[in-house]
Amino acid sequence: MSGAIREFDPASGDLAVGEVGFLRAFNESGLITSADVQVARRLSKLSDETAADEVLLAAALAVRAVRTGSICVALETIADLDPDPENPLPWPSTDAMVAALRVSSLVIGGRFGPLKPLALVDSDDGPLVYLRKYFEQEQTIRRILDGRAASRPPVDLARARAAIDDVFAPAAADDGGPDYDRQRAAAALAATSWTTVLVGGPGTGKTHTVARILGVLERVLGGGVRIGLCAPTGRAAAQLQASINDYDGLAAMPVAHTVHALLGIWRDGTVRHGPNNRLPYDVVVVDETSMLSVTAMSLLLAAVRDDTRLILVGDPHQLVSVEAGAVLTDLTDRALRSTATLPPGFADLADLGDSDFSSAEKAQLGGSVLTLTWGYRFGTVIASVAAAVNRGDADEVLRLIEQDCGDRIELVEPEALDDVRNDTVTWLSALRTAGAAGDARTAVTELGAYRVLCAHRDGRYGVGWWSRTIDSWRHAVRRSGPWPIGEPLLVTSTDKRVGIYNGDTGVVIADGGRGVSVAFDKHGEIVTLHPSQLADAMPAAAMTIHRSQGSQFDVVTVVLPPSESALLTRELLYTATTRARKRVRIVGKADWLRAAVDRRVARASGLRGEVTEWSPQVD
């Protein structure tokens, strides 16, 4: 991030009251907040230490790291955080910070007890500093996954072969699918490993594959297999449930829960299932794992029995958890460094040939990670652009867009909104027509035809501005009332009693002269509710890209913010473009698009490699 140092009003709350020490310049620059400063000062006081400036800065940056999504702060690259590199802040050297931390009671403990709120760690990326809570959570993940990888489950290979052959019937020669069946390989990996990490982009068949993996494991493990299904949100759990329900090859039908519900996490923080009361399942599936924070993942892994097959599913290239950590991305990166061999019997069960996986993918297979690559959902141009975005190849992204000439994907200037207006009004008119006729099925079908997606909630490029603009465009088709007929709605609060989840979308329709109702498509079944039955909802002609995760639309208009926006990242662009089944229009400038492709979400973590906590006893 670049730009001039911000001007602050002391009354705004951005400045730490009374702070006149070393941290003041960092606070005034906007790099750290008053809360970061106060926590650092408080930790110093609790540790009975007048902490050195370097230690206070490390503590404040560790607090900032968690607030901004990282697990730790990498000391060798902290100067990269400078808001204004042309007028750099008074950064201490890495050696000076490490030396100060090594003798600080915040790291080694003080005379009043074992309180050590910071952890100093050596890693492949140099010295890292954590708030100790998050270091311990990361270590829990590392320890449990390493322990699970140290052995392989006993498998009757003949029985496993028969199960895979039964579930994955040979594909027809002209079915248009891939030459090599990675879904079958995923089942082979799950049969021969305690942990399987199944990743892939939208439309690669992840949950379709999971259902069939469960069918294989039922056959391999015998009758009475207990299966636990979960996802980070209620909506994601409902989608996982629908995918499992669509497969009729299971003897039993497991029920999907949120991760919190599966673990029995109560509002007071009490957790029912943990290391002393493990989950009672033989197989546990976690969908949308990219949305899990390091805290949630550590709690989940601690609750899974050692002899349970664990299947983690998700897309590591999508936007990550809103809380600290990017666990799925870390695990896929960590597997690239794996030196583990393939599970015994896997190659035979997967019908693995020498060229079916690249050398990097084979390393990941040794680390129990398998990537599905064949897309079944959207056009090849959109898939090619998404792949180029993931590679960070901005030139290729722009070349593909120019070559396509707007057939599947186009880039338009922020002021050239005539086509956006036409498409948006046409869509809203179709919703209005179906809604006025009380035709719920047509209305919800139209709901999935189009959407405007924004990076921000507020400002010129945010949902608020675009919602007001869309309202001005459609005044001719809009009817007065709190929820006009044809209005697309986004539910923002879960109500299990009526089966509606945070993130569900519906459309207002006429209700036979009795007023209006809101129609939802619940995996093929149309559900209608009176607006009063919705705990909270908002208009959804425009929505944030983050909110759109897990959804698909025929056509999307993606509104990019300017290149200086901190939200403009590769993951944001990838997530937005892959929401489209048929066509993508990107509103922005070429340099904004290039900035998005060039900038990855930077979440510091030690989970990708090996780490060693510094201890004065072994220094």
PDB file of C-alpha atoms in Angstrom, residues 141-368:
ATOM      1  CA  ILE A 141      -2.886 -27.748  13.667  1.00  0.00           C
ATOM      2  CA  ARG A 142       0.691 -28.682  12.766  1.00  0.00           C
ATOM      3  CA  ARG A 143       1.024 -31.346  15.475  1.00  0.00           C
ATOM      4  CA  ILE A 144      -2.282 -33.066  14.730  1.00  0.00           C
ATOM      5  CA  LEU A 145      -1.868 -33.093  10.949  1.00  0.00           C
ATOM      6  CA  ASP A 146       1.737 -34.313  11.219  1.00  0.00           C
ATOM      7  CA  GLY A 147       0.595 -37.044  13.592  1.00  0.00           C
ATOM      8  CA  ARG A 148      -2.153 -38.131  11.216  1.00  0.00           C
ATOM      9  CA  ALA A 149       0.314 -38.161   8.297  1.00  0.00           C
ATOM     10  CA  ALA A 150       2.788 -40.354  10.185  1.00  0.00           C
ATOM     11  CA  SER A 151       0.714 -43.480   9.524  1.00  0.00           C
ATOM     12  CA  ARG A 152      -1.722 -44.829   6.953  1.00  0.00           C
ATOM     13  CA  PRO A 153      -5.011 -46.599   7.658  1.00  0.00           C
ATOM     14  CA  PRO A 154      -5.159 -50.358   7.074  1.00  0.00           C
ATOM     15  CA  VAL A 155      -6.995 -50.980   3.799  1.00  0.00           C
ATOM     16  CA  ASP A 156      -8.207 -54.107   2.053  1.00  0.00           C
ATOM     17  CA  LEU A 157      -7.034 -53.037  -1.401  1.00  0.00           C
ATOM     18  CA  ALA A 158      -9.166 -55.591  -3.230  1.00  0.00           C
ATOM     19  CA  ARG A 159     -12.251 -54.356  -1.418  1.00  0.00           C
ATOM     20  CA  ALA A 160     -11.264 -50.738  -2.053  1.00  0.00           C
ATOM     21  CA  ARG A 161     -10.741 -51.448  -5.749  1.00  0.00           C
ATOM     22  CA  ALA A 162     -14.191 -53.034  -5.996  1.00  0.00           C
ATOM     23  CA  ALA A 163     -15.765 -50.083  -4.156  1.00  0.00           C
ATOM     24  CA  ILE A 164     -14.124 -47.493  -6.407  1.00  0.00           C
ATOM     25  CA  ASP A 165     -15.051 -49.443  -9.542  1.00  0.00           C
ATOM     26  CA  ASP A 166     -18.629 -49.674  -8.294  1.00  0.00           C
ATOM     27  CA  VAL A 167     -18.987 -45.959  -7.483  1.00  0.00           C
ATOM     28  CA  PHE A 168     -16.922 -44.551 -10.347  1.00  0.00           C
ATOM     29  CA  ALA A 169     -18.242 -46.348 -13.385  1.00  0.00           C
ATOM     30  CA  PRO A 170     -15.949 -46.052 -16.427  1.00  0.00           C
ATOM     31  CA  ALA A 171     -16.653 -42.824 -18.317  1.00  0.00           C
ATOM     32  CA  ALA A 172     -17.919 -42.975 -21.867  1.00  0.00           C
ATOM     33  CA  ALA A 173     -15.279 -42.205 -24.476  1.00  0.00           C
ATOM     34  CA  ASP A 174     -17.222 -39.212 -25.796  1.00  0.00           C
ATOM     35  CA  ASP A 175     -18.509 -37.735 -22.509  1.00  0.00           C
ATOM     36  CA  GLY A 176     -16.442 -34.561 -22.933  1.00  0.00           C
ATOM     37  CA  GLY A 177     -14.731 -35.022 -19.583  1.00  0.00           C
ATOM     38  CA  PRO A 178     -11.012 -35.136 -18.744  1.00  0.00           C
ATOM     39  CA  ASP A 179      -8.761 -37.907 -20.005  1.00  0.00           C
ATOM     40  CA  TYR A 180      -7.781 -38.843 -16.447  1.00  0.00           C
ATOM     41  CA  ASP A 181     -10.361 -39.164 -13.667  1.00  0.00           C
ATOM     42  CA  ARG A 182      -9.043 -37.150 -10.733  1.00  0.00           C
ATOM     43  CA  GLN A 183     -12.288 -37.705  -8.868  1.00  0.00           C
ATOM     44  CA  ARG A 184     -11.490 -41.415  -8.782  1.00  0.00           C
ATOM     45  CA  ALA A 185      -7.969 -40.537  -7.615  1.00  0.00           C
ATOM     46  CA  ALA A 186      -9.470 -38.446  -4.804  1.00  0.00           C
ATOM     47  CA  ALA A 187     -11.462 -41.466  -3.629  1.00  0.00           C
ATOM     48  CA  ALA A 188      -8.296 -43.576  -3.725  1.00  0.00           C
ATOM     49  CA  LEU A 189      -6.467 -40.960  -1.631  1.00  0.00           C
ATOM     50  CA  ALA A 190      -9.292 -40.856   0.930  1.00  0.00           C
ATOM     51  CA  ALA A 191      -9.329 -44.640   1.155  1.00  0.00           C
ATOM     52  CA  THR A 192      -5.584 -44.840   1.855  1.00  0.00           C
ATOM     53  CA  SER A 193      -5.040 -41.716   4.019  1.00  0.00           C
ATOM     54  CA  TRP A 194      -6.252 -40.426   7.362  1.00  0.00           C
ATOM     55  CA  THR A 195      -6.416 -36.891   5.973  1.00  0.00           C
ATOM     56  CA  THR A 196      -7.417 -35.808   2.471  1.00  0.00           C
ATOM     57  CA  VAL A 197      -7.352 -32.189   1.309  1.00  0.00           C
ATOM     58  CA  LEU A 198      -9.500 -31.893  -1.825  1.00  0.00           C
ATOM     59  CA  VAL A 199      -9.166 -28.545  -3.587  1.00  0.00           C
ATOM     60  CA  GLY A 200     -10.342 -27.074  -6.863  1.00  0.00           C
ATOM     61  CA  GLY A 201     -12.010 -24.096  -8.443  1.00  0.00           C
ATOM     62  CA  PRO A 202     -15.748 -23.531  -8.882  1.00  0.00           C
ATOM     63  CA  GLY A 203     -17.393 -26.126 -11.082  1.00  0.00           C
ATOM     64  CA  THR A 204     -14.671 -28.755 -10.718  1.00  0.00           C
ATOM     65  CA  GLY A 205     -17.035 -31.122  -8.912  1.00  0.00           C
ATOM     66  CA  LYS A 206     -15.694 -30.989  -5.357  1.00  0.00           C
ATOM     67  CA  THR A 207     -18.937 -31.767  -3.499  1.00  0.00           C
ATOM     68  CA  HIS A 208     -20.011 -34.170  -6.273  1.00  0.00           C
ATOM     69  CA  THR A 209     -16.732 -35.997  -5.618  1.00  0.00           C
ATOM     70  CA  VAL A 210     -17.171 -35.881  -1.839  1.00  0.00           C
ATOM     71  CA  ALA A 211     -20.543 -37.646  -2.079  1.00  0.00           C
ATOM     72  CA  ARG A 212     -18.944 -40.458  -4.070  1.00  0.00           C
ATOM     73  CA  ILE A 213     -15.949 -40.645  -1.754  1.00  0.00           C
ATOM     74  CA  LEU A 214     -18.417 -41.250   1.069  1.00  0.00           C
ATOM     75  CA  GLY A 215     -20.007 -44.007  -1.027  1.00  0.00           C
ATOM     76  CA  VAL A 216     -16.585 -45.630  -1.429  1.00  0.00           C
ATOM     77  CA  LEU A 217     -15.757 -45.332   2.277  1.00  0.00           C
ATOM     78  CA  GLU A 218     -19.091 -46.892   3.254  1.00  0.00           C
ATOM     79  CA  ARG A 219     -18.195 -49.896   1.137  1.00  0.00           C
ATOM     80  CA  VAL A 220     -14.583 -50.049   2.353  1.00  0.00           C
ATOM     81  CA  LEU A 221     -15.285 -49.593   6.071  1.00  0.00           C
ATOM     82  CA  GLY A 222     -18.403 -51.742   6.215  1.00  0.00           C
ATOM     83  CA  GLY A 223     -21.855 -51.094   7.608  1.00  0.00           C
ATOM     84  CA  GLY A 224     -22.734 -48.552  10.239  1.00  0.00           C
ATOM     85  CA  VAL A 225     -20.182 -45.944   9.175  1.00  0.00           C
ATOM     86  CA  ARG A 226     -20.776 -42.722  11.080  1.00  0.00           C
ATOM     87  CA  ILE A 227     -20.307 -39.643   8.908  1.00  0.00           C
ATOM     88  CA  GLY A 228     -20.102 -36.041  10.110  1.00  0.00           C
ATOM     89  CA  LEU A 229     -20.639 -33.199   7.631  1.00  0.00           C
ATOM     90  CA  CYS A 230     -19.927 -29.563   8.374  1.00  0.00           C
ATOM     91  CA  ALA A 231     -19.129 -26.171   6.853  1.00  0.00           C
ATOM     92  CA  PRO A 232     -18.289 -22.752   8.327  1.00  0.00           C
ATOM     93  CA  THR A 233     -21.721 -21.208   7.637  1.00  0.00           C
ATOM     94  CA  GLY A 234     -25.301 -22.434   7.698  1.00  0.00           C
ATOM     95  CA  ARG A 235     -25.726 -21.657   4.022  1.00  0.00           C
ATOM     96  CA  ALA A 236     -22.597 -23.609   3.068  1.00  0.00           C
ATOM     97  CA  ALA A 237     -23.762 -26.518   5.234  1.00  0.00           C
ATOM     98  CA  ALA A 238     -27.144 -26.490   3.482  1.00  0.00           C
ATOM     99  CA  GLN A 239     -25.435 -26.545   0.081  1.00  0.00           C
ATOM    100  CA  LEU A 240     -23.244 -29.451   1.169  1.00  0.00           C
ATOM    101  CA  GLN A 241     -26.336 -31.279   2.406  1.00  0.00           C
ATOM    102  CA  ALA A 242     -28.056 -30.774  -0.953  1.00  0.00           C
ATOM    103  CA  SER A 243     -25.056 -32.171  -2.833  1.00  0.00           C
ATOM    104  CA  ILE A 244     -24.990 -35.242  -0.618  1.00  0.00           C
ATOM    105  CA  ASN A 245     -28.754 -35.687  -0.961  1.00  0.00           C
ATOM    106  CA  ASP A 246     -28.427 -35.681  -4.755  1.00  0.00           C
ATOM    107  CA  TYR A 247     -26.347 -38.856  -4.600  1.00  0.00           C
ATOM    108  CA  ASP A 248     -28.343 -42.020  -4.000  1.00  0.00           C
ATOM    109  CA  GLY A 249     -25.346 -44.293  -3.452  1.00  0.00           C
ATOM    110  CA  LEU A 250     -25.189 -43.909   0.338  1.00  0.00           C
ATOM    111  CA  ALA A 251     -26.752 -46.403   2.723  1.00  0.00           C
ATOM    112  CA  ALA A 252     -27.249 -43.698   5.362  1.00  0.00           C
ATOM    113  CA  MET A 253     -27.936 -40.015   4.873  1.00  0.00           C
ATOM    114  CA  PRO A 254     -25.669 -37.893   7.100  1.00  0.00           C
ATOM    115  CA  VAL A 255     -26.802 -34.452   8.246  1.00  0.00           C
ATOM    116  CA  ALA A 256     -24.667 -31.358   7.619  1.00  0.00           C
ATOM    117  CA  HIS A 257     -24.065 -28.846  10.418  1.00  0.00           C
ATOM    118  CA  THR A 258     -22.089 -25.690  10.868  1.00  0.00           C
ATOM    119  CA  VAL A 259     -18.633 -26.270  12.361  1.00  0.00           C
ATOM    120  CA  HIS A 260     -19.797 -24.526  15.526  1.00  0.00           C
ATOM    121  CA  ALA A 261     -22.841 -26.787  15.811  1.00  0.00           C
ATOM    122  CA  LEU A 262     -20.815 -29.941  15.125  1.00  0.00           C
ATOM    123  CA  LEU A 263     -18.342 -29.057  17.869  1.00  0.00           C
ATOM    124  CA  GLY A 264     -21.058 -27.836  20.222  1.00  0.00           C
ATOM    125  CA  ILE A 265     -19.638 -24.324  20.666  1.00  0.00           C
ATOM    126  CA  TRP A 266     -21.919 -22.241  22.866  1.00  0.00           C
ATOM    127  CA  ARG A 267     -22.211 -18.474  23.043  1.00  0.00           C
ATOM    128  CA  ASP A 268     -20.188 -18.383  26.266  1.00  0.00           C
ATOM    129  CA  GLY A 269     -17.263 -20.060  24.468  1.00  0.00           C
ATOM    130  CA  THR A 270     -17.834 -23.502  25.978  1.00  0.00           C
ATOM    131  CA  VAL A 271     -16.920 -26.301  23.549  1.00  0.00           C
ATOM    132  CA  ARG A 272     -18.595 -29.690  23.947  1.00  0.00           C
ATOM    133  CA  HIS A 273     -16.260 -31.704  21.709  1.00  0.00           C
ATOM    134  CA  GLY A 274     -12.513 -31.452  22.088  1.00  0.00           C
ATOM    135  CA  PRO A 275      -9.457 -33.546  22.966  1.00  0.00           C
ATOM    136  CA  ASN A 276     -11.242 -35.047  25.997  1.00  0.00           C
ATOM    137  CA  ASN A 277     -14.551 -35.685  24.212  1.00  0.00           C
ATOM    138  CA  ARG A 278     -13.880 -36.531  20.579  1.00  0.00           C
ATOM    139  CA  LEU A 279     -16.432 -36.427  17.795  1.00  0.00           C
ATOM    140  CA  PRO A 280     -18.110 -39.835  17.364  1.00  0.00           C
ATOM    141  CA  TYR A 281     -17.557 -40.095  13.602  1.00  0.00           C
ATOM    142  CA  ASP A 282     -15.587 -42.480  11.405  1.00  0.00           C
ATOM    143  CA  VAL A 283     -15.497 -39.882   8.600  1.00  0.00           C
ATOM    144  CA  VAL A 284     -15.627 -36.084   8.927  1.00  0.00           C
ATOM    145  CA  VAL A 285     -16.074 -33.817   5.896  1.00  0.00           C
ATOM    146  CA  VAL A 286     -15.433 -30.061   6.106  1.00  0.00           C
ATOM    147  CA  ASP A 287     -16.635 -28.069   3.096  1.00  0.00           C
ATOM    148  CA  GLU A 288     -15.584 -24.480   2.257  1.00  0.00           C
ATOM    149  CA  THR A 289     -12.458 -24.957   4.366  1.00  0.00           C
ATOM    150  CA  SER A 290     -10.965 -21.748   2.968  1.00  0.00           C
ATOM    151  CA  MET A 291     -13.436 -19.864   5.166  1.00  0.00           C
ATOM    152  CA  LEU A 292     -12.129 -21.460   8.393  1.00  0.00           C
ATOM    153  CA  SER A 293      -9.975 -19.364  10.705  1.00  0.00           C
ATOM    154  CA  VAL A 294      -6.945 -20.802  12.460  1.00  0.00           C
ATOM    155  CA  THR A 295      -8.955 -20.799  15.703  1.00  0.00           C
ATOM    156  CA  ALA A 296     -11.825 -22.819  14.235  1.00  0.00           C
ATOM    157  CA  MET A 297      -9.462 -25.260  12.505  1.00  0.00           C
ATOM    158  CA  SER A 298      -7.476 -25.919  15.677  1.00  0.00           C
ATOM    159  CA  LEU A 299     -10.677 -26.623  17.624  1.00  0.00           C
ATOM    160  CA  LEU A 300     -11.981 -28.931  14.918  1.00  0.00           C
ATOM    161  CA  LEU A 301      -8.779 -30.952  14.557  1.00  0.00           C
ATOM    162  CA  ALA A 302      -8.496 -31.360  18.323  1.00  0.00           C
ATOM    163  CA  ALA A 303     -11.976 -32.916  18.346  1.00  0.00           C
ATOM    164  CA  VAL A 304     -11.408 -35.432  15.512  1.00  0.00           C
ATOM    165  CA  ARG A 305     -10.384 -38.946  16.561  1.00  0.00           C
ATOM    166  CA  ASP A 306      -7.012 -40.214  15.364  1.00  0.00           C
ATOM    167  CA  ASP A 307      -8.725 -43.089  13.521  1.00  0.00           C
ATOM    168  CA  THR A 308     -11.244 -40.845  11.742  1.00  0.00           C
ATOM    169  CA  ARG A 309     -10.822 -40.125   8.065  1.00  0.00           C
ATOM    170  CA  LEU A 310     -10.843 -36.348   7.657  1.00  0.00           C
ATOM    171  CA  ILE A 311     -11.703 -34.751   4.308  1.00  0.00           C
ATOM    172  CA  LEU A 312     -11.061 -31.007   3.954  1.00  0.00           C
ATOM    173  CA  VAL A 313     -12.660 -29.453   0.872  1.00  0.00           C
ATOM    174  CA  GLY A 314     -12.366 -25.992  -0.635  1.00  0.00           C
ATOM    175  CA  ASP A 315     -10.790 -23.553  -3.055  1.00  0.00           C
ATOM    176  CA  PRO A 316      -7.521 -22.048  -1.766  1.00  0.00           C
ATOM    177  CA  HIS A 317      -7.658 -19.264  -4.371  1.00  0.00           C
ATOM    178  CA  GLN A 318     -10.920 -17.762  -3.119  1.00  0.00           C
ATOM    179  CA  LEU A 319     -11.219 -15.036  -0.533  1.00  0.00           C
ATOM    180  CA  VAL A 320     -10.119 -16.376   2.836  1.00  0.00           C
ATOM    181  CA  SER A 321     -11.610 -16.271   6.326  1.00  0.00           C
ATOM    182  CA  VAL A 322     -12.734 -12.906   7.655  1.00  0.00           C
ATOM    183  CA  GLU A 323     -10.911 -13.895  10.855  1.00  0.00           C
ATOM    184  CA  ALA A 324      -7.209 -14.568  11.283  1.00  0.00           C
ATOM    185  CA  GLY A 325      -5.592 -17.238   9.145  1.00  0.00           C
ATOM    186  CA  ALA A 326      -5.626 -18.719   5.664  1.00  0.00           C
ATOM    187  CA  VAL A 327      -5.383 -22.353   6.697  1.00  0.00           C
ATOM    188  CA  LEU A 328      -6.392 -24.061   3.445  1.00  0.00           C
ATOM    189  CA  THR A 329      -3.932 -21.978   1.418  1.00  0.00           C
ATOM    190  CA  ASP A 330      -1.209 -22.726   3.978  1.00  0.00           C
ATOM    191  CA  LEU A 331      -1.891 -26.463   3.832  1.00  0.00           C
ATOM    192  CA  THR A 332      -1.750 -26.612   0.039  1.00  0.00           C
ATOM    193  CA  ASP A 333       1.486 -24.587   0.023  1.00  0.00           C
ATOM    194  CA  ARG A 334       2.917 -26.760   2.791  1.00  0.00           C
ATOM    195  CA  ALA A 335       2.203 -29.905   0.814  1.00  0.00           C
ATOM    196  CA  LEU A 336       4.409 -28.617  -2.013  1.00  0.00           C
ATOM    197  CA  ARG A 337       7.347 -29.040   0.379  1.00  0.00           C
ATOM    198  CA  SER A 338       6.282 -32.538   1.374  1.00  0.00           C
ATOM    199  CA  THR A 339       8.834 -35.321   1.150  1.00  0.00           C
ATOM    200  CA  ALA A 340       6.279 -37.995   2.031  1.00  0.00           C
ATOM    201  CA  THR A 341       5.719 -40.840  -0.402  1.00  0.00           C
ATOM    202  CA  LEU A 342       2.371 -41.764  -1.900  1.00  0.00           C
ATOM    203  CA  PRO A 343       0.168 -43.952   0.307  1.00  0.00           C
ATOM    204  CA  PRO A 344       0.640 -47.696  -0.285  1.00  0.00           C
ATOM    205  CA  GLY A 345      -1.882 -48.912  -2.839  1.00  0.00           C
ATOM    206  CA  PHE A 346      -2.885 -45.409  -3.958  1.00  0.00           C
ATOM    207  CA  ALA A 347      -1.259 -45.594  -7.393  1.00  0.00           C
ATOM    208  CA  ASP A 348      -3.021 -48.855  -8.226  1.00  0.00           C
ATOM    209  CA  LEU A 349      -6.406 -47.744  -6.911  1.00  0.00           C
ATOM    210  CA  ALA A 350      -6.123 -44.426  -8.763  1.00  0.00           C
ATOM    211  CA  ASP A 351      -4.903 -46.039 -12.005  1.00  0.00           C
ATOM    212  CA  LEU A 352      -2.070 -43.513 -11.786  1.00  0.00           C
ATOM    213  CA  GLY A 353       0.144 -43.008 -14.823  1.00  0.00           C
ATOM    214  CA  ASP A 354       3.464 -41.191 -15.020  1.00  0.00           C
ATOM    215  CA  SER A 355       1.997 -38.101 -16.679  1.00  0.00           C
ATOM    216  CA  ASP A 356      -1.357 -37.821 -14.890  1.00  0.00           C
ATOM    217  CA  PHE A 357       0.045 -35.424 -12.264  1.00  0.00           C
ATOM    218  CA  SER A 358       2.915 -32.953 -12.454  1.00  0.00           C
ATOM    219  CA  SER A 359       5.927 -33.348 -10.164  1.00  0.00           C
ATOM    220  CA  ALA A 360       4.585 -30.553  -7.937  1.00  0.00           C
ATOM    221  CA  GLU A 361       1.178 -32.230  -7.777  1.00  0.00           C
ATOM    222  CA  LYS A 362       2.807 -35.548  -6.858  1.00  0.00           C
ATOM    223  CA  ALA A 363       4.561 -33.797  -3.975  1.00  0.00           C
ATOM    224  CA  GLN A 364       1.181 -32.481  -2.874  1.00  0.00           C
ATOM    225  CA  LEU A 365      -0.314 -35.968  -3.160  1.00  0.00           C
ATOM    226  CA  GLY A 366       2.354 -37.167  -0.735  1.00  0.00           C
ATOM    227  CA  GLY A 367       1.110 -34.418   1.559  1.00  0.00           C
ATOM    228  CA  SER A 368      -2.483 -35.649   1.097  1.00  0.00           C
TER     229      SER A 368
END
